PDB file of C-alpha atoms in Angstrom:
ATOM      1  CA  ASN A  17     -26.320  -6.033  10.703  1.00  0.00           C
ATOM      2  CA  LEU A  18     -24.460  -7.966   8.033  1.00  0.00           C
ATOM      3  CA  GLN A  19     -21.206  -9.342   9.388  1.00  0.00           C
ATOM      4  CA  PRO A  20     -18.697 -10.576   6.818  1.00  0.00           C
ATOM      5  CA  LYS A  21     -18.048 -14.290   6.925  1.00  0.00           C
ATOM      6  CA  LYS A  22     -15.009 -15.134   8.956  1.00  0.00           C
ATOM      7  CA  ALA A  23     -12.329 -17.734   8.311  1.00  0.00           C
ATOM      8  CA  ARG A  24     -10.172 -19.381  10.897  1.00  0.00           C
ATOM      9  CA  LEU A  25      -6.406 -19.150  10.456  1.00  0.00           C
ATOM     10  CA  ASN A  26      -3.879 -21.084  12.494  1.00  0.00           C
ATOM     11  CA  ILE A  27      -0.370 -19.654  12.665  1.00  0.00           C
ATOM     12  CA  GLN A  28       2.781 -20.357  14.611  1.00  0.00           C
ATOM     13  CA  ILE A  29       4.610 -17.508  16.315  1.00  0.00           C
ATOM     14  CA  SER A  30       7.503 -17.277  18.717  1.00  0.00           C
ATOM     15  CA  PHE A  31       6.910 -17.420  22.466  1.00  0.00           C
ATOM     16  CA  GLU A  32       8.300 -13.889  22.670  1.00  0.00           C
ATOM     17  CA  LEU A  33       5.744 -12.553  20.197  1.00  0.00           C
ATOM     18  CA  LYS A  34       2.934 -14.420  21.968  1.00  0.00           C
ATOM     19  CA  SER A  35       4.033 -12.887  25.264  1.00  0.00           C
ATOM     20  CA  LYS A  36       4.028  -9.390  23.760  1.00  0.00           C
ATOM     21  CA  LEU A  37       0.579  -9.962  22.300  1.00  0.00           C
ATOM     22  CA  SER A  38      -0.759 -11.208  25.631  1.00  0.00           C
ATOM     23  CA  LYS A  39       0.605  -8.160  27.476  1.00  0.00           C
ATOM     24  CA  LEU A  40      -0.764  -5.774  24.867  1.00  0.00           C
ATOM     25  CA  SER A  41      -4.087  -7.597  24.916  1.00  0.00           C
ATOM     26  CA  ALA A  42      -4.391  -7.111  28.657  1.00  0.00           C
ATOM     27  CA  PHE A  43      -3.269  -3.478  28.422  1.00  0.00           C
ATOM     28  CA  GLN A  44      -5.718  -2.567  25.651  1.00  0.00           C
ATOM     29  CA  GLY A  45      -8.554  -4.788  26.851  1.00  0.00           C
ATOM     30  CA  LYS A  46      -8.778  -6.540  23.491  1.00  0.00           C
ATOM     31  CA  LYS A  47      -8.649 -10.181  22.561  1.00  0.00           C
ATOM     32  CA  VAL A  48      -5.356 -11.407  21.118  1.00  0.00           C
ATOM     33  CA  SER A  49      -7.220 -12.454  17.953  1.00  0.00           C
ATOM     34  CA  THR A  50      -8.522  -8.889  17.583  1.00  0.00           C
ATOM     35  CA  LEU A  51      -5.004  -7.456  17.893  1.00  0.00           C
ATOM     36  CA  VAL A  52      -3.674  -9.924  15.329  1.00  0.00           C
ATOM     37  CA  ARG A  53      -6.534  -9.186  12.912  1.00  0.00           C
ATOM     38  CA  GLU A  54      -6.064  -5.415  13.288  1.00  0.00           C
ATOM     39  CA  SER A  55      -2.308  -5.764  12.780  1.00  0.00           C
ATOM     40  CA  ILE A  56      -2.796  -7.807   9.616  1.00  0.00           C
ATOM     41  CA  GLU A  57      -5.339  -5.315   8.277  1.00  0.00           C
ATOM     42  CA  GLU A  58      -3.000  -2.388   9.006  1.00  0.00           C
ATOM     43  CA  LYS A  59      -0.047  -4.109   7.338  1.00  0.00           C
ATOM     44  CA  LEU A  60      -2.102  -4.984   4.250  1.00  0.00           C
ATOM     45  CA  GLU A  61      -3.291  -1.371   4.003  1.00  0.00           C
ATOM     46  CA  GLN A  62       0.343  -0.191   4.170  1.00  0.00           C
ATOM     47  CA  ILE A  63       1.322  -2.617   1.417  1.00  0.00           C
ATOM     48  CA  ASP A  64      -1.645  -1.574  -0.749  1.00  0.00           C
ATOM     49  CA  LYS A  65      -0.719   2.091  -0.259  1.00  0.00           C
ATOM     50  CA  LYS A  66       2.905   1.421  -1.207  1.00  0.00           C
ATOM     51  CA  ILE A  67       1.852  -0.496  -4.327  1.00  0.00           C
ATOM     52  CA  PHE A  68      -0.510   2.343  -5.297  1.00  0.00           C
ATOM     53  CA  GLU A  69       2.232   4.944  -4.766  1.00  0.00           C
ATOM     54  CA  GLU A  70       4.669   2.931  -6.890  1.00  0.00           C
ATOM     55  CA  LYS A  71       2.095   2.638  -9.682  1.00  0.00           C
ATOM     56  CA  MET A  72       1.402   6.387  -9.529  1.00  0.00           C
ATOM     57  CA  LYS A  73       5.127   7.158  -9.569  1.00  0.00           C
ATOM     58  CA  GLN A  74       5.583   4.967 -12.643  1.00  0.00           C
ATOM     59  CA  ALA A  75       2.577   6.559 -14.348  1.00  0.00           C
ATOM     60  CA  TYR A  76       3.963  10.056 -13.709  1.00  0.00           C
ATOM     61  CA  GLN A  77       7.359   9.022 -15.035  1.00  0.00           C
ATOM     62  CA  ASP A  78       5.773   7.514 -18.133  1.00  0.00           C
ATOM     63  CA  LEU A  79       3.734  10.679 -18.652  1.00  0.00           C
ATOM     64  CA  ALA A  80       6.846  12.834 -18.261  1.00  0.00           C
ATOM     65  CA  GLN A  81       8.643  10.764 -20.897  1.00  0.00           C
ATOM     66  CA  GLU A  82       5.665  11.113 -23.236  1.00  0.00           C
ATOM     67  CA  ASN A  83       5.597  14.874 -22.667  1.00  0.00           C
ATOM     68  CA  LEU A  84       9.307  15.113 -23.489  1.00  0.00           C
ATOM     69  CA  LYS A  85       8.769  13.140 -26.682  1.00  0.00           C
ATOM     70  CA  ILE A  86       5.871  15.391 -27.711  1.00  0.00           C
ATOM     71  CA  SER A  87       8.012  18.458 -26.965  1.00  0.00           C
ATOM     72  CA  GLU A  88      10.766  17.064 -29.183  1.00  0.00           C
ATOM     73  CA  ASP A  89       8.254  16.347 -31.966  1.00  0.00           C
ATOM     74  CA  PHE A  90       7.105  19.983 -31.937  1.00  0.00           C
ATOM     75  CA  LYS A  91      10.492  21.536 -31.258  1.00  0.00           C
ATOM     76  CA  TYR A  92      10.750  23.231 -34.654  1.00  0.00           C
ATOM     77  CA  VAL A  93       7.042  23.966 -35.241  1.00  0.00           C
ATOM     78  CA  ASP A  94       7.263  27.366 -33.551  1.00  0.00           C
ATOM     79  CA  THR A  95       9.831  28.618 -36.050  1.00  0.00           C
ATOM     80  CA  GLU A  96       8.209  27.247 -39.237  1.00  0.00           C
ATOM     81  CA  ASN A  97       6.033  30.301 -39.850  1.00  0.00           C
ATOM     82  CA  LEU A  98       8.698  32.925 -39.284  1.00  0.00           C
TER      83      LEU A  98
END
């Protein structure tokens, strides 16, 4: 069982957020640190997904522009042999 090495991180949060975390911790039966870690992981996954989607969108737009250019380059080829 290879566990990844862990690093300690100290953060400051509002009393309100700490209270919400404590209540959720008790409700879900998880440690506050586990909830924080899971929340960070989820947020990072959302950001990674958004970045990936933006890159794909740009790639599709670039490809569409290239296809239009190629279409323009061959616009008159169909009529050359008539």
